[in-house]
Coordinates of C-alpha atoms and ligand atoms in Angstrom, one line a residue:
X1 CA -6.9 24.5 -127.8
X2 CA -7.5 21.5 -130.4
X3 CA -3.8 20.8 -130.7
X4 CA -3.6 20.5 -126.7
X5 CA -6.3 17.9 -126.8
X6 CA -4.6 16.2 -129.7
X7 CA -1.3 16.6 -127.9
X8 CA -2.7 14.8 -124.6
X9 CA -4.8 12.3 -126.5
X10 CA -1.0 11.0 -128.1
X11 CA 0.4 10.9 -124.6
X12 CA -2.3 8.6 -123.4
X13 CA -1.7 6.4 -126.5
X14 CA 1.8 6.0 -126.2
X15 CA 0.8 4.5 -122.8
X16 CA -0.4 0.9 -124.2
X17 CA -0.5 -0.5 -121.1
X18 CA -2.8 2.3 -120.0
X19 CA -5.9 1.0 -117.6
X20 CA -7.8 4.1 -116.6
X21 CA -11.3 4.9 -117.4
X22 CA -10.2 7.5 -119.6
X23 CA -8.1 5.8 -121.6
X24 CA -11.3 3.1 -122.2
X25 CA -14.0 6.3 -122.9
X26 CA -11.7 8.4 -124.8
X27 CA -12.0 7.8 -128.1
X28 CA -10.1 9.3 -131.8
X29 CA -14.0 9.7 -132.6
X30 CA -14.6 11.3 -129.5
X31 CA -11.8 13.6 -129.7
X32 CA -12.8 14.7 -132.8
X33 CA -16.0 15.6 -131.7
X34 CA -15.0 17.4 -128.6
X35 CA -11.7 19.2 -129.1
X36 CA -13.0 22.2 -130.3
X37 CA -15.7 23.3 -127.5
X38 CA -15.9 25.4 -125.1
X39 CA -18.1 25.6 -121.6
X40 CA -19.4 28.9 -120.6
X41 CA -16.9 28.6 -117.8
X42 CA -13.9 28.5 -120.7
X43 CA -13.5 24.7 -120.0
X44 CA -12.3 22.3 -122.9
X45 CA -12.1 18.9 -123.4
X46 CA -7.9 19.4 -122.6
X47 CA -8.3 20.7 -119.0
X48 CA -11.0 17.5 -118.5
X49 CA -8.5 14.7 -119.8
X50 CA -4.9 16.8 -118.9
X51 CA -4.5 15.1 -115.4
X52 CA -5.3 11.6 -117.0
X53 CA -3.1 11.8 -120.0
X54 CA -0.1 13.0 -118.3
X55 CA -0.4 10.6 -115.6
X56 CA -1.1 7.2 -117.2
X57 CA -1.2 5.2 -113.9
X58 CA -5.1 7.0 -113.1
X59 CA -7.3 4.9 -112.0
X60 CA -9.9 7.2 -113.3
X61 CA -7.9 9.8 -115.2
X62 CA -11.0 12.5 -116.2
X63 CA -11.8 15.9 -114.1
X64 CA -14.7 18.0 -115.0
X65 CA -13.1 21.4 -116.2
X66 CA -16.4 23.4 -114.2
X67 CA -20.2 22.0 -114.0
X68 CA -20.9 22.6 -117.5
X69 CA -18.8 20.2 -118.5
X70 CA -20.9 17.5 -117.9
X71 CA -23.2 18.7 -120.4
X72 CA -20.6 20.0 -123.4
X73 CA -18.2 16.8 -122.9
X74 CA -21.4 14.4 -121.9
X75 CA -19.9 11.8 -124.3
X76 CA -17.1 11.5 -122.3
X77 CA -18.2 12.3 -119.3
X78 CA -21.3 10.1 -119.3
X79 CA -19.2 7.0 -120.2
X80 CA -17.0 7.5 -117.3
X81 CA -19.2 7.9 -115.1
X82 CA -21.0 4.6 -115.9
X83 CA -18.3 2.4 -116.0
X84 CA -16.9 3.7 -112.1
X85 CA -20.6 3.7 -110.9
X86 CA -21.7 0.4 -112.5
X87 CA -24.6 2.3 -114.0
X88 CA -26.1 1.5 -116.9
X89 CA -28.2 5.0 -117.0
X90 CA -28.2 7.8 -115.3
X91 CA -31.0 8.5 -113.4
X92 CA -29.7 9.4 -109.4
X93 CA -32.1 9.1 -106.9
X94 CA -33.2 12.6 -104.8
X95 CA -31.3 12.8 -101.6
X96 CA -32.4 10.3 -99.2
X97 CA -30.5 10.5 -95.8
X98 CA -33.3 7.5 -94.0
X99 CA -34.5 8.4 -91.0
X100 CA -32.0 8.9 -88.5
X101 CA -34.0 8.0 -85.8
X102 CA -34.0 4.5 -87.2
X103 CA -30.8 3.8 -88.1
X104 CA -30.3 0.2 -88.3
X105 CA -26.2 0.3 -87.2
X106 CA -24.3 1.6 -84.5
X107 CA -20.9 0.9 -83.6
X108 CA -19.5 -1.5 -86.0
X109 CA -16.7 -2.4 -83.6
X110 CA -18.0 -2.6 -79.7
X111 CA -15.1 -4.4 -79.2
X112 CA -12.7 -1.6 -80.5
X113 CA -9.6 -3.5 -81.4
X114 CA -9.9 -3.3 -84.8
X115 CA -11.6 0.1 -86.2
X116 CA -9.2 2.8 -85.4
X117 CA -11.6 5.8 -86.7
X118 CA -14.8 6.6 -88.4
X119 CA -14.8 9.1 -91.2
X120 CA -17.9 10.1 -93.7
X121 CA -17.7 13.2 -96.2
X122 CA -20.1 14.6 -99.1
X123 CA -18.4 17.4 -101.6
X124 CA -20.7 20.0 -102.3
X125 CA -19.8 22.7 -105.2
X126 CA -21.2 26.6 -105.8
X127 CA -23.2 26.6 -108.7
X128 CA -22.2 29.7 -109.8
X129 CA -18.2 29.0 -110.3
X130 CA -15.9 26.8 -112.2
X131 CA -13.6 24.1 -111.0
X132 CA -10.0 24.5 -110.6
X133 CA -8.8 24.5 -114.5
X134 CA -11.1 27.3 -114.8
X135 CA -11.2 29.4 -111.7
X136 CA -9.4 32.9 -111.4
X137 CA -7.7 33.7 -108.0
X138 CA -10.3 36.6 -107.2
X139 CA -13.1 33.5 -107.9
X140 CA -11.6 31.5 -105.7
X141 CA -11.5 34.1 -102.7
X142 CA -14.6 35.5 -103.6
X143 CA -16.2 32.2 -102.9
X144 CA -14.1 31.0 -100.0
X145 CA -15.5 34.6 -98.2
X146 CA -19.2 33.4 -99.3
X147 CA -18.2 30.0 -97.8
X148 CA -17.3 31.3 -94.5
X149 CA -20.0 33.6 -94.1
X150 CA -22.3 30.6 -94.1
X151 CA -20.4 28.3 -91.4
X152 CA -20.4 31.1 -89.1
X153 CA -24.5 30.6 -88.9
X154 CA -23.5 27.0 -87.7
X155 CA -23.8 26.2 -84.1
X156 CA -24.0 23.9 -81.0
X157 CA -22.1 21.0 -81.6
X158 CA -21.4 21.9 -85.5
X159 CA -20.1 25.4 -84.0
X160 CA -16.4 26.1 -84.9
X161 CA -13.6 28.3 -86.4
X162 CA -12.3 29.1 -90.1
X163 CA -8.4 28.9 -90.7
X164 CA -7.0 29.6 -94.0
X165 CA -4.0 27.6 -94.9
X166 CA -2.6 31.1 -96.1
X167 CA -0.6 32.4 -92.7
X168 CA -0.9 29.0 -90.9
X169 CA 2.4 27.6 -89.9
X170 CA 4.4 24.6 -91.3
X171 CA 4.1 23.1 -87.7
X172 CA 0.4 23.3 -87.5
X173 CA 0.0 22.3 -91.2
X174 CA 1.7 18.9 -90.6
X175 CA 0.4 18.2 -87.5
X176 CA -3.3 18.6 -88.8
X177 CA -2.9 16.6 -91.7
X178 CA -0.9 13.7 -89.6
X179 CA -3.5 13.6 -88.0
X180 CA -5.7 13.1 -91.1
X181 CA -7.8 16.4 -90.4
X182 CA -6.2 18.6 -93.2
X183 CA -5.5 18.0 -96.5
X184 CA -2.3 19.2 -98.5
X185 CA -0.5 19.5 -102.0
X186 CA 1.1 16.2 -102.6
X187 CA -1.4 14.6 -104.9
X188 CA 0.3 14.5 -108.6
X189 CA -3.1 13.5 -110.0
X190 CA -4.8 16.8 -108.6
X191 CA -1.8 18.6 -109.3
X192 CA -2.2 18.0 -113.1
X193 CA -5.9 18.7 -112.9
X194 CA -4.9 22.2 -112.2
X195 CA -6.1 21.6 -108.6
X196 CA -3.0 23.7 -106.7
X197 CA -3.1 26.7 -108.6
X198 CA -2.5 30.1 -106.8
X199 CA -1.7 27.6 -103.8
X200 CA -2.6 28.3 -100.6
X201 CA -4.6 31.0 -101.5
X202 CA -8.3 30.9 -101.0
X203 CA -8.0 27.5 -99.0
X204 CA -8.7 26.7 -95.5
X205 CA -10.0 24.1 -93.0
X206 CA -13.0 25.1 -90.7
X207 CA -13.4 22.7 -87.5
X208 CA -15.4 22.5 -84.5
X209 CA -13.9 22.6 -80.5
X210 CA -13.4 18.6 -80.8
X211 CA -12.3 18.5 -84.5
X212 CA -15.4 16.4 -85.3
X213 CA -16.7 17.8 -87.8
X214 CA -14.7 19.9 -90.2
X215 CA -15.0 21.8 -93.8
X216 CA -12.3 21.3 -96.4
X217 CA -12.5 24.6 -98.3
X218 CA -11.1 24.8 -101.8
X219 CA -9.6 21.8 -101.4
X220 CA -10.3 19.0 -104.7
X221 CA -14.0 20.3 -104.6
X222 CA -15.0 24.0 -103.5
X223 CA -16.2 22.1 -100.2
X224 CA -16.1 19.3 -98.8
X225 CA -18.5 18.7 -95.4
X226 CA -16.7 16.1 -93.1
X227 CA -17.6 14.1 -89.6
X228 CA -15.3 11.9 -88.2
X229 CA -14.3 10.6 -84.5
X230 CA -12.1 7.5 -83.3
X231 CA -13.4 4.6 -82.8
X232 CA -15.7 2.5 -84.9
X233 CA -19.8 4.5 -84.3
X234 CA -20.6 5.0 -87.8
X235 CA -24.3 6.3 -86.4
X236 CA -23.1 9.4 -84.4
X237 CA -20.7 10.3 -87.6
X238 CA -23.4 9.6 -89.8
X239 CA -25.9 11.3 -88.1
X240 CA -23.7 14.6 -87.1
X241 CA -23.3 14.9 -91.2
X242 CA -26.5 14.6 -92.0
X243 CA -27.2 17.6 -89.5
X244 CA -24.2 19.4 -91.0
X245 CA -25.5 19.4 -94.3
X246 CA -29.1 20.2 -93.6
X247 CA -28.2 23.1 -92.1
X248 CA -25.9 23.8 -94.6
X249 CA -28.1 23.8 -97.2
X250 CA -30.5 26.2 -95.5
X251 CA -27.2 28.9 -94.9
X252 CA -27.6 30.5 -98.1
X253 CA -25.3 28.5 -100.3
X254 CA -27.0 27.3 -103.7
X255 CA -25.2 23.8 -104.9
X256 CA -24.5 22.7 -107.9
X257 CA -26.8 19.7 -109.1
X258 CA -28.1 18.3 -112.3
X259 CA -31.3 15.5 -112.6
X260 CA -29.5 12.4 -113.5
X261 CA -26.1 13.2 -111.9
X262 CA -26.7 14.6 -108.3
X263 CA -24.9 16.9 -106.8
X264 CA -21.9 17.8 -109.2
X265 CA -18.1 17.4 -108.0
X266 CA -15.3 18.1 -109.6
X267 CA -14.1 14.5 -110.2
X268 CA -16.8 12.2 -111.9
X269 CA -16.2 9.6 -109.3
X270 CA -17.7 11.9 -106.4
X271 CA -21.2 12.7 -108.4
X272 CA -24.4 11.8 -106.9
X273 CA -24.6 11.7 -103.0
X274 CA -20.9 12.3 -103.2
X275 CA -20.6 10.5 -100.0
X276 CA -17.6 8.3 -99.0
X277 CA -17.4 6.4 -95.6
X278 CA -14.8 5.2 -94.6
X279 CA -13.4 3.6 -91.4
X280 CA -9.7 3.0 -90.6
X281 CA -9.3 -0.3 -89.8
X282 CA -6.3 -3.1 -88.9
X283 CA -6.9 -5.7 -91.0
X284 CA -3.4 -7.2 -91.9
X285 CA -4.2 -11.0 -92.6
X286 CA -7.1 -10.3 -95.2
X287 CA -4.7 -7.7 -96.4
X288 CA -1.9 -9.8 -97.2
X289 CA -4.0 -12.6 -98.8
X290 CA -3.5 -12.4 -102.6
X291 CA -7.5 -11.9 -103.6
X292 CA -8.2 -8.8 -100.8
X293 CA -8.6 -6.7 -104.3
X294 CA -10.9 -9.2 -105.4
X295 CA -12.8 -9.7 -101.8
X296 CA -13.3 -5.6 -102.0
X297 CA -14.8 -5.3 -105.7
X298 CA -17.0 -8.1 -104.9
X299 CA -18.7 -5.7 -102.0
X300 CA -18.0 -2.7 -103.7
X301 CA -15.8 -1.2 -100.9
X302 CA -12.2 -0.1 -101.9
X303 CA -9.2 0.0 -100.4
X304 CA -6.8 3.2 -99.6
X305 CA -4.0 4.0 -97.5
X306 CA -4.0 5.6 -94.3
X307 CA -3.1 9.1 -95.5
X308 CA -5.8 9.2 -98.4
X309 CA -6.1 8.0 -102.4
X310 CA -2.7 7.1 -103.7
X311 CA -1.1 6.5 -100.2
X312 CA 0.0 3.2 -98.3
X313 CA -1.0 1.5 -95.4
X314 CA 0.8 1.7 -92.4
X315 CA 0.9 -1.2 -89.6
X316 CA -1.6 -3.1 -91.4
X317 CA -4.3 -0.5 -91.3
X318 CA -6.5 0.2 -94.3
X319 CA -9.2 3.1 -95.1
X320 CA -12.0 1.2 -96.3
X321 CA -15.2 2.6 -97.6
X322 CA -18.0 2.4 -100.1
X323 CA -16.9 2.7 -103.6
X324 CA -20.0 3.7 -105.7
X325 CA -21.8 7.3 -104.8
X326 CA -24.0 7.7 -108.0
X327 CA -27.0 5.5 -108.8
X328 CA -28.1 5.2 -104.8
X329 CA -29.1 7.3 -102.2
X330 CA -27.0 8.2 -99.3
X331 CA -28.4 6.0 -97.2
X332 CA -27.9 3.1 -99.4
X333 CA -24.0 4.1 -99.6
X334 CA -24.2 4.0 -96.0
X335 CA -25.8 0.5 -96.2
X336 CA -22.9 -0.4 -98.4
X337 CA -20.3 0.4 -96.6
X338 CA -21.6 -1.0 -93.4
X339 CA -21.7 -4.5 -94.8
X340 CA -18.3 -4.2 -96.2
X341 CA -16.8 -3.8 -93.4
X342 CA -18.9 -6.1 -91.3
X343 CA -17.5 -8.6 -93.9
X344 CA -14.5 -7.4 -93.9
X345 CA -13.9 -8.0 -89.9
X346 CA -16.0 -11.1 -90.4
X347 CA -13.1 -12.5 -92.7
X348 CA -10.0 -10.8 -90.2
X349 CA -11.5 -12.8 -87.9
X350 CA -11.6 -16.2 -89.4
X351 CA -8.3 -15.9 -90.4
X352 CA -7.1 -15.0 -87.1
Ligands
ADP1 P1 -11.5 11.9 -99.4 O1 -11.6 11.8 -100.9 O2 -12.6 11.3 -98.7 O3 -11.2 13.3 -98.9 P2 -8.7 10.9 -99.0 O4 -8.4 9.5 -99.4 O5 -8.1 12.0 -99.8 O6 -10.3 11.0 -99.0 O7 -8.4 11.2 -97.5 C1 -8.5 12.4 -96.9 C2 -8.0 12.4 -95.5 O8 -9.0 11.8 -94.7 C3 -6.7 11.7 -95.3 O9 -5.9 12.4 -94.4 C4 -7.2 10.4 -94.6 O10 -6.2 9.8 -93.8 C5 -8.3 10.8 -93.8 N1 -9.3 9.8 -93.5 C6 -10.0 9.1 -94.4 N2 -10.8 8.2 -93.8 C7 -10.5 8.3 -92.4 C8 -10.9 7.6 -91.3 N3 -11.9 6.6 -91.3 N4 -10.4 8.0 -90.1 C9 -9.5 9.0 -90.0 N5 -9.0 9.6 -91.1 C10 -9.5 9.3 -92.3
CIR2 C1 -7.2 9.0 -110.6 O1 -7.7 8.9 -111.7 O2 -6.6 8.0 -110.1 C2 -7.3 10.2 -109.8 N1 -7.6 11.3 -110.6 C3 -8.3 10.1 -108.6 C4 -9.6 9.6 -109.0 C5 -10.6 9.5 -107.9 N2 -10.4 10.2 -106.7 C6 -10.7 11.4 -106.4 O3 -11.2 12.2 -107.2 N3 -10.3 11.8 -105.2

């Protein structure tokens, strides 16, 4: 166990040109103070730093091995976690959805040339289980039966059906996630996080009659609640979610949280609301223009590729969303994001 860390410590070393967060937090002090414990889940400080060490090009490069983890490797953890948020402490807010009766936005694009689709997603995890390093196969069904017992209770518009990726055809499989509704195994960062073990068991997509809102189950996190629709109204996503989730959390399921942090996620970068919203948008002018990283950070949006983290854009399209998730509520993420990408068509247009 110590010599792993050790091991995957050198590898990150040898990488001088190394940029991640990891390779900025982790430490020969802090190796030596971590190496050698244990969660109650069985996670070490190996399993948290294996995907970032063998895959020098992370942006972030750290996974929690299970939700004890970010007690036992705080040092680490906690150092992470301020430098992606921009937090100096760590105090997260409660949940605060606003009052969706009062939302100040509604479609960010009335026009619709230019937002191809609205997307926002929170991660929720059980409390009582690990994260992928750590979880056993029987786990891992176990809480994917617990998981579907509790969106059968959903109904109306949130009312849907459960398909496990185990027994779903290649055809369907490629179709859904071309169509950005289902995730797959492709992601070499997640891979070496232990994040496709015992693949495809225990995973599975639930979805309502118009695919509008969805569950990602046993995908990076144990779930993941989604709303999405074409088109550019970021209040009816917005406000579907925040449905989704209230009546998720009243379904039986007990999530994993901790005062400070927020809800808990398996990657650092999704603590606290764990909300991203994105849009899908054509912006290929700003894009090409040599400071559209800069112009991003500035808002704190980010910039992905049309078929998720670590992919390219197609036709000029970009996902764009809010970048920070811990230190502000989810309305405030919201708020962010909204103004990013009001900015962001306010500048397509000007250079148009
Ligand atoms: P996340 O961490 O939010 O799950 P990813 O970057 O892994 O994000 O993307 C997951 C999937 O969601 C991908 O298939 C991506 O194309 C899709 N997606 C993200 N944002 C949008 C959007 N605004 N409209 C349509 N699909 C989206
Ligand atoms: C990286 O460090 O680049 C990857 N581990 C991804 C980090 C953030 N994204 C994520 O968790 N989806």
């Amino acid at each position: 166990m110590e010599q792993e860390a050790e091991r995957l410590y050198e590898l990150l070393k040898k990488d001088t040109n190394c940029k991640s967060l990891l390779s900025k937090a982790l430490t020969a002090d802090r190796v030596k103070e971590l190496k050698s414990k244990k969660t109650k889940f069985n996670g070490t400080l190996a399993d948290c730093i294996r995907s970032g060490c063998e895959n020098t090009d992370s942006g972030v490069g750290v996974y929690a091995s299970d939700p004890e983890a970010y007690t036992t490797f705080a040092p680490l953890l906690d150092a992470v976690i301020k430098d992606y948020h921009k937090v100096d402490a760590l105090n997260h807010p409660n949940p605060d959805f606003g009052d969706t009766d009062k939302l100040q936005f509604g479609d960010l694009d009335p026009s619709g040339d230019m937002i191809v689709s609205t997307r926002v997603r929170v991660g929720r995890s059980h409390d009582s289980y690990g994260f992928p390093p750590v979880i056993s196969k029987e786990d891992r069904v176990d809480m994917e039966k617990k998981t579907v017992a509790a969106l059968a209770k959903l109904d109306g518009e949130l009312k849907g059906s459960y398909h496990p990726l185990t027994g779903m055809s290649k055809e369907t499989q490629t179709q859904l996630t071309e169509d950005h509704f289902l995730f797959n195994n492709s992601d070499r960062f997640l891979e070496a996080a232990g994040g496709y073990k015992d693949w495809p068991t225990g995973r599975g997509i639930y979805f309502n009659d118009n695919k509008t809102f969805l569950v990602w189950v046993n995908e990076e996190d144990h779930l993941r609640f989604i709303s999405m629709q074409k088109g550019g109204n970021l209040k009816e996503v917005y406000v579907r979610l925040v449905k989704a989730i209230r009546a998720l959390e009243t379904s039986g399921l007990s999530f994993a949280k901790r005062d400070g942090l927020g809800y808990l996620t398996f990657c650092p970068s999704n603590l606290g609301t764990t909300l991203r919203a994105s849009v899908h948008i054509k912006i290929p002018k700003l894009a090409a223009t040599p400071d559209f990283k800069a112009f991003c950070d500035k808002l704190n949006i980010q910039a992905r590729g049309i078929h998720g983290e670590h992919t390219e854009s197609v036709g000029g399209v970009y996902d764009i969303s809010n970048k920070r998730r811990l230190g502000l509520t989810e309305i405030q993420a919201i708020e962010e994001m909204r103004k990013g990408v009001e900015a962001v068509i306010a500048e397509e247009k000007k250079l148009a």
